[in-house]
Amino acid sequence: MKAIVTGGAGFIGSHLVDALINRGDEVHVIDNLRSGRLENIHPQAALHIVDISSRKVKEIIVRIKPDIVFHLAAQADVTTSEQSPDIDAEINIKGTINILEACCLARAKKIIFASTSAVYGENQKDLLSEEDPAAPISCYSLSKWTAESYIRLFYRFYQLPYTILRYANVYGPRQVAKGEGGVVAIFMNRIKKGEPLKVLSNGDQTQDFIYVKDIVRANLAAINNGSGEIIHASTAETTSINQLISYLQQIHESRPKTINLVPRPAEIKHSCLDNTKAKQLLKFTPSYSIIDGLRETYEAEVLNEK
Ligand code: NAD
């Protein structure tokens, strides 16, 4: 199979590239290295350094003629999206439209899109289903939801097959200790440096943390399954920030200091995604427990902001 991974130099994309190459696929990475790193990219992958918002990306995709396009390239930082919503929209919306047009021209068999649990906004339901309404509370999640809508329209207009995977909170090696999504990487970095952990509110807020290798498996499962669907890639289990700190204490073998801060306006207090649909349609169940995933992450090098 010939695959393109946009964002293949980034945290999640680079793990996906490794897995595709291990399967024997021909892999092309499209990335402008905005937040991604050259050292993340598997040496057997062909790298195309190009902006997904540019016209050039279409020419490259048409020339490659991929079977599958995994579209992960994005501006994925909430704070940046609030400060520069235009840049966020340029990459996440216009960039996605470019990739969709190119997929149609190249007659790709499918696009698999990296979306996010953040599209549900402040919905406090214990377990969110794919049928629950999207109600973004950040420019980032609005741009991802808009990209989802374009993907569904391109199917309607041009029959471009797709699977939209809404990821829970992903953690693992190569995640950069920066921004909001990366609480595990940020905490690991501070623990290793002996610095206190900054906890928003009282630490009771919960997340559905999923290990990056499980997200890769969900993407691979979507190659032949789940067409025309929005599907959660999640564990359907919650971990509070306080529980996360106690797991990290177990792994690090000492109690980190904590500082409690007030939450920001775009903070989501509780998020847990039902994964019944992924089990049924993708035959995907996460294989890592949080403690095993955290242990593997702890053993890896922490990457700081570029
Ligand atoms: P990341 O920042 O590590 O990866 C994004 C990649 O896209 C980087 O390599 C970056 O250089 C590239 N990129 C950015 N702008 C580009 C542009 N204009 N042209 C070409 N390449 C560009 O982020 P990540 O955490 O690996 O996220 C990957 C995808 O998963 C994103 O779409 C993100 O929205 C989604 N996602 C991530 C999480 C999470 O917890 N990390 C959760 C839900 C969804």
Coordinates of C-alpha atoms and ligand atoms in Angstrom, one line a residue:
M1 CA 0.0 0.0 0.0
K2 CA 1.1 3.6 -0.7
A3 CA 0.3 5.9 2.2
I4 CA 0.7 9.6 2.9
V5 CA 0.9 10.8 6.4
T6 CA 0.5 14.5 6.7
G7 CA 2.1 15.7 10.0
G8 CA 4.3 12.6 9.9
A9 CA 7.2 14.5 11.6
G10 CA 5.0 15.2 14.6
F11 CA 4.3 13.3 17.8
I12 CA 1.4 11.0 16.7
G13 CA 2.1 11.0 12.9
S14 CA 5.7 9.8 13.4
H15 CA 4.5 6.7 15.3
L16 CA 2.0 6.0 12.6
V17 CA 4.8 6.3 10.0
D18 CA 6.9 3.8 11.9
A19 CA 4.0 1.3 12.1
L20 CA 3.2 1.6 8.4
I21 CA 6.9 1.1 7.4
N22 CA 7.0 -2.0 9.7
R23 CA 4.0 -3.4 7.8
G24 CA 6.0 -3.0 4.5
D25 CA 4.0 0.0 3.2
E26 CA 5.5 2.8 1.0
V27 CA 5.2 5.9 3.2
H28 CA 5.4 9.6 2.2
V29 CA 5.5 12.2 4.9
I30 CA 4.1 15.7 4.2
D31 CA 5.1 18.2 6.9
N32 CA 6.5 21.7 7.0
L33 CA 8.3 21.0 10.4
R34 CA 6.3 23.8 12.1
S35 CA 6.1 21.7 15.3
G36 CA 7.4 18.4 13.9
R37 CA 11.0 17.2 14.0
L38 CA 13.3 15.7 11.4
E39 CA 14.7 13.2 13.9
N40 CA 11.2 11.8 14.4
I41 CA 10.9 10.6 10.8
H42 CA 11.7 7.0 10.0
P43 CA 14.7 6.9 7.5
Q44 CA 12.7 4.8 5.1
A45 CA 9.9 7.3 4.7
A46 CA 10.0 9.8 1.8
L47 CA 9.9 13.4 3.3
H48 CA 8.2 16.2 1.4
I49 CA 8.7 19.5 3.3
V50 CA 5.7 21.5 2.3
D51 CA 2.9 23.5 3.8
I52 CA -0.6 21.9 3.6
S53 CA -2.1 25.4 3.0
S54 CA 0.0 25.8 -0.2
R55 CA -0.9 25.0 -3.7
K56 CA 2.2 22.9 -4.0
V57 CA 0.9 20.2 -1.7
K58 CA -1.8 19.3 -4.2
E59 CA 0.8 18.8 -7.0
I60 CA 2.9 16.6 -4.7
I61 CA -0.1 14.4 -3.7
V62 CA -1.3 14.0 -7.3
R63 CA 2.2 12.9 -8.3
I64 CA 2.5 10.4 -5.4
K65 CA -1.0 8.9 -6.1
P66 CA -1.5 7.4 -2.6
D67 CA -4.0 4.7 -1.7
I68 CA -4.6 6.1 1.7
V69 CA -4.0 9.6 3.2
F70 CA -3.8 9.9 6.9
H71 CA -4.4 13.6 7.6
L72 CA -2.8 14.6 10.9
A73 CA -1.0 17.8 10.1
A74 CA -2.5 20.6 12.1
Q75 CA -2.0 23.6 14.4
A76 CA -2.9 21.6 17.5
D77 CA -2.2 24.1 20.3
V78 CA -5.3 25.7 21.9
T79 CA -3.5 28.9 23.1
T80 CA -2.0 29.5 19.7
S81 CA -5.5 29.1 18.2
E82 CA -6.9 31.8 20.6
Q83 CA -4.0 34.2 19.8
S84 CA -4.0 33.6 16.1
P85 CA -7.3 32.1 15.0
D86 CA -6.4 33.1 11.4
I87 CA -3.3 30.9 11.4
D88 CA -5.2 28.1 13.0
A89 CA -8.0 28.3 10.3
E90 CA -5.4 28.6 7.5
I91 CA -3.8 25.3 8.5
N92 CA -6.7 23.3 9.9
I93 CA -9.4 24.4 7.6
K94 CA -7.8 25.6 4.3
G95 CA -5.1 23.0 4.7
T96 CA -7.7 20.3 5.0
I97 CA -9.6 21.6 1.9
N98 CA -6.3 21.4 0.0
I99 CA -5.7 17.8 1.1
L100 CA -9.3 16.9 0.2
E101 CA -9.0 18.4 -3.3
A102 CA -5.7 16.6 -3.8
C103 CA -7.2 13.3 -2.6
C104 CA -10.0 13.6 -5.2
L105 CA -7.5 14.5 -8.0
A106 CA -5.2 11.6 -7.1
R107 CA -8.2 9.2 -6.8
A108 CA -7.1 8.2 -3.2
K109 CA -9.1 5.3 -1.8
K110 CA -9.6 7.0 1.5
I111 CA -8.7 9.9 3.8
I112 CA -8.4 9.1 7.6
F113 CA -8.7 12.3 9.6
A114 CA -7.3 13.0 13.1
S115 CA -10.1 14.9 14.9
T116 CA -10.5 15.5 18.6
S117 CA -12.7 15.0 21.7
A118 CA -12.5 18.8 22.1
V119 CA -15.3 19.2 19.5
Y120 CA -17.8 18.3 22.3
G121 CA -16.7 21.4 24.3
E122 CA -18.1 21.6 27.9
N123 CA -20.6 18.6 27.5
Q124 CA -20.2 17.1 31.0
K125 CA -21.9 13.7 30.2
D126 CA -20.1 10.8 31.8
L127 CA -19.6 9.0 28.5
L128 CA -19.9 10.9 25.3
S129 CA -21.1 9.1 22.2
E130 CA -20.5 10.0 18.6
E131 CA -24.1 11.1 18.4
D132 CA -23.7 13.9 21.0
P133 CA -23.7 17.4 19.5
A134 CA -20.5 19.2 18.9
A135 CA -20.2 22.5 20.7
P136 CA -16.6 23.8 20.4
I137 CA -15.3 26.2 23.0
S138 CA -12.0 27.0 21.4
C139 CA -10.9 28.2 18.0
Y140 CA -8.8 24.9 17.7
S141 CA -11.8 22.6 18.2
L142 CA -14.0 24.8 16.0
S143 CA -11.4 24.5 13.2
K144 CA -11.2 20.7 13.6
W145 CA -15.0 20.3 13.6
T146 CA -15.2 22.5 10.5
A147 CA -12.6 20.3 8.8
E148 CA -14.8 17.3 9.7
S149 CA -17.7 19.0 8.0
Y150 CA -15.7 19.6 4.8
I151 CA -14.7 15.9 4.8
R152 CA -18.3 14.8 5.0
L153 CA -19.3 17.3 2.2
F154 CA -16.5 16.0 0.0
Y155 CA -17.9 12.5 0.4
R156 CA -21.4 13.8 -0.6
F157 CA -20.1 15.8 -3.6
Y158 CA -17.2 13.6 -4.8
Q159 CA -17.7 10.3 -3.0
L160 CA -14.2 10.5 -1.4
P161 CA -14.3 7.8 1.3
Y162 CA -13.3 8.8 4.8
T163 CA -13.1 7.8 8.4
I164 CA -13.0 10.6 11.0
L165 CA -11.3 9.4 14.2
R166 CA -12.0 11.6 17.2
Y167 CA -9.0 11.0 19.5
A168 CA -9.1 11.3 23.3
N169 CA -6.1 12.8 25.1
V170 CA -3.1 11.1 23.5
Y171 CA 0.2 10.7 25.3
G172 CA 3.5 8.9 24.7
P173 CA 7.1 9.2 23.7
R174 CA 8.0 12.1 21.3
Q175 CA 5.2 14.3 22.7
V176 CA 6.5 17.8 23.3
A177 CA 6.3 19.2 26.8
K178 CA 4.3 22.2 25.7
G179 CA 0.7 23.4 25.5
E180 CA -2.5 22.0 26.9
G181 CA -2.9 18.6 25.1
G182 CA 0.3 17.4 26.5
V183 CA -0.3 17.3 30.3
V184 CA 1.5 14.0 30.6
A185 CA 4.6 15.2 28.7
I186 CA 4.6 18.5 30.7
F187 CA 4.3 16.7 34.1
M188 CA 7.0 14.1 33.1
N189 CA 9.3 16.9 32.1
R190 CA 8.8 18.8 35.4
I191 CA 9.1 15.6 37.5
K192 CA 12.4 14.7 35.8
K193 CA 13.7 18.3 36.4
G194 CA 12.5 18.2 40.1
E195 CA 10.1 21.1 39.4
P196 CA 6.6 21.5 40.9
L197 CA 3.5 20.4 38.8
K198 CA 1.1 23.2 38.0
V199 CA -2.4 21.8 38.5
L200 CA -5.5 23.7 37.2
S201 CA -8.3 24.0 39.9
N202 CA -8.2 21.2 42.5
G203 CA -7.0 18.4 40.1
D204 CA -10.4 16.7 40.1
Q205 CA -10.9 17.3 36.4
T206 CA -10.7 14.1 34.3
Q207 CA -9.5 13.0 30.9
D208 CA -9.6 9.9 28.8
F209 CA -5.9 9.3 28.3
I210 CA -4.9 6.9 25.4
Y211 CA -1.4 5.7 24.6
V212 CA 0.0 6.7 21.2
K213 CA 0.5 3.1 20.1
D214 CA -3.2 2.4 20.6
I215 CA -4.0 5.5 18.5
V216 CA -1.8 4.1 15.7
R217 CA -3.7 0.8 15.9
A218 CA -7.0 2.6 15.5
N219 CA -5.7 4.4 12.4
L220 CA -4.5 1.1 10.9
A221 CA -7.9 -0.5 11.7
A222 CA -9.6 2.3 9.8
I223 CA -7.8 1.5 6.5
N224 CA -10.3 -1.2 5.7
N225 CA -13.1 -0.4 8.1
G226 CA -15.4 2.3 9.3
S227 CA -15.9 4.1 6.0
G228 CA -18.2 7.2 6.1
E229 CA -18.2 7.2 9.9
I230 CA -17.1 9.4 12.8
I231 CA -15.5 7.0 15.4
H232 CA -13.9 7.6 18.8
A233 CA -10.4 6.5 19.4
S234 CA -10.4 6.3 23.2
T235 CA -10.2 4.1 26.2
A236 CA -13.6 5.0 27.6
E237 CA -11.9 5.3 31.0
T238 CA -11.3 8.4 33.0
T239 CA -8.3 9.5 35.0
S240 CA -8.3 12.6 37.1
I241 CA -5.3 14.9 37.2
N242 CA -4.8 13.9 40.9
Q243 CA -4.8 10.2 39.9
L244 CA -2.3 10.9 37.1
I245 CA 0.0 12.5 39.6
S246 CA -0.2 9.5 41.9
Y247 CA 0.6 7.1 39.0
L248 CA 3.6 9.3 38.1
Q249 CA 4.6 9.3 41.8
Q250 CA 4.6 5.4 41.6
I251 CA 6.7 5.4 38.5
H252 CA 9.2 8.1 39.6
E253 CA 9.3 6.8 43.2
S254 CA 8.9 10.1 44.9
R255 CA 6.0 12.6 45.4
P256 CA 6.2 15.6 43.2
K257 CA 5.3 19.1 44.6
T258 CA 2.2 20.7 43.1
I259 CA 0.9 24.2 42.7
N260 CA -2.8 24.9 42.2
L261 CA -3.8 27.5 39.5
V262 CA -7.1 28.9 38.4
P263 CA -8.5 27.3 35.2
R264 CA -8.5 29.1 31.8
P265 CA -11.8 29.9 30.0
A266 CA -11.4 27.2 27.3
E267 CA -10.6 24.5 29.9
I268 CA -12.7 21.3 29.5
K269 CA -13.4 19.8 33.0
H270 CA -14.4 16.3 32.1
S271 CA -14.0 14.2 29.0
C272 CA -14.6 10.5 28.4
L273 CA -15.4 9.0 25.0
D274 CA -17.5 5.8 24.5
N275 CA -15.6 3.3 22.4
T276 CA -18.3 0.9 21.6
K277 CA -18.5 2.0 17.9
A278 CA -14.7 1.5 17.5
K279 CA -15.0 -2.0 19.0
Q280 CA -17.9 -2.8 16.6
L281 CA -16.8 -1.2 13.4
L282 CA -13.0 -1.1 13.6
K283 CA -12.6 -4.2 15.9
F284 CA -10.3 -1.9 17.9
T285 CA -9.8 -2.1 21.6
P286 CA -7.0 -0.3 23.3
S287 CA -4.3 -2.6 24.6
Y288 CA -2.3 -0.4 27.0
S289 CA -3.3 0.3 30.6
I290 CA -2.6 3.8 31.7
I291 CA 0.2 2.7 34.0
D292 CA 1.9 0.6 31.3
G293 CA 1.7 3.5 28.8
L294 CA 3.0 6.0 31.4
R295 CA 5.9 3.7 32.2
E296 CA 6.9 3.4 28.5
T297 CA 6.6 7.2 28.2
Y298 CA 8.7 7.8 31.4
E299 CA 11.6 5.6 30.0
A300 CA 11.7 7.7 26.8
E301 CA 13.4 11.1 26.4
V302 CA 11.3 14.1 27.1
L303 CA 11.3 16.6 24.2
N304 CA 11.1 20.3 25.0
E305 CA 9.5 23.0 22.9
K306 CA 11.5 23.8 19.7
Ligands
NAD1 P1 2.1 17.7 16.5 O1 2.2 19.2 16.6 O2 3.2 16.9 17.1 O3 2.0 17.2 15.0 C1 1.4 18.0 14.0 C2 2.4 18.0 12.8 O4 1.8 18.8 11.7 C3 3.8 18.5 13.0 O5 4.7 17.6 12.5 C4 3.8 19.8 12.3 O6 5.1 20.2 11.8 C5 2.8 19.5 11.1 N1 2.2 20.7 10.6 C6 1.7 21.8 11.3 N2 1.3 22.7 10.4 C7 1.6 22.3 9.2 C8 1.4 22.8 7.8 N3 0.8 24.0 7.7 N4 1.8 22.1 6.8 C9 2.4 20.9 7.0 N5 2.6 20.3 8.2 C10 2.2 21.0 9.3 O7 0.7 17.3 17.1 P2 0.1 15.8 17.5 O8 -0.2 15.8 18.9 O9 1.0 14.7 16.9 O10 -1.3 15.9 16.7 C11 -1.5 15.2 15.5 C12 -3.0 15.3 15.1 O11 -3.8 14.7 16.1 C13 -3.5 16.8 15.0 O12 -4.3 16.8 13.9 C14 -4.2 17.0 16.3 O13 -5.3 17.9 16.1 C15 -4.8 15.6 16.5 N6 -5.1 15.3 17.9 C16 -4.1 15.2 18.8 C17 -4.4 15.0 20.2 C18 -3.4 14.8 21.3 O14 -3.7 14.5 22.4 N7 -2.1 15.0 21.0 C19 -5.8 14.8 20.6 C20 -6.7 14.9 19.6 C21 -6.4 15.1 18.3

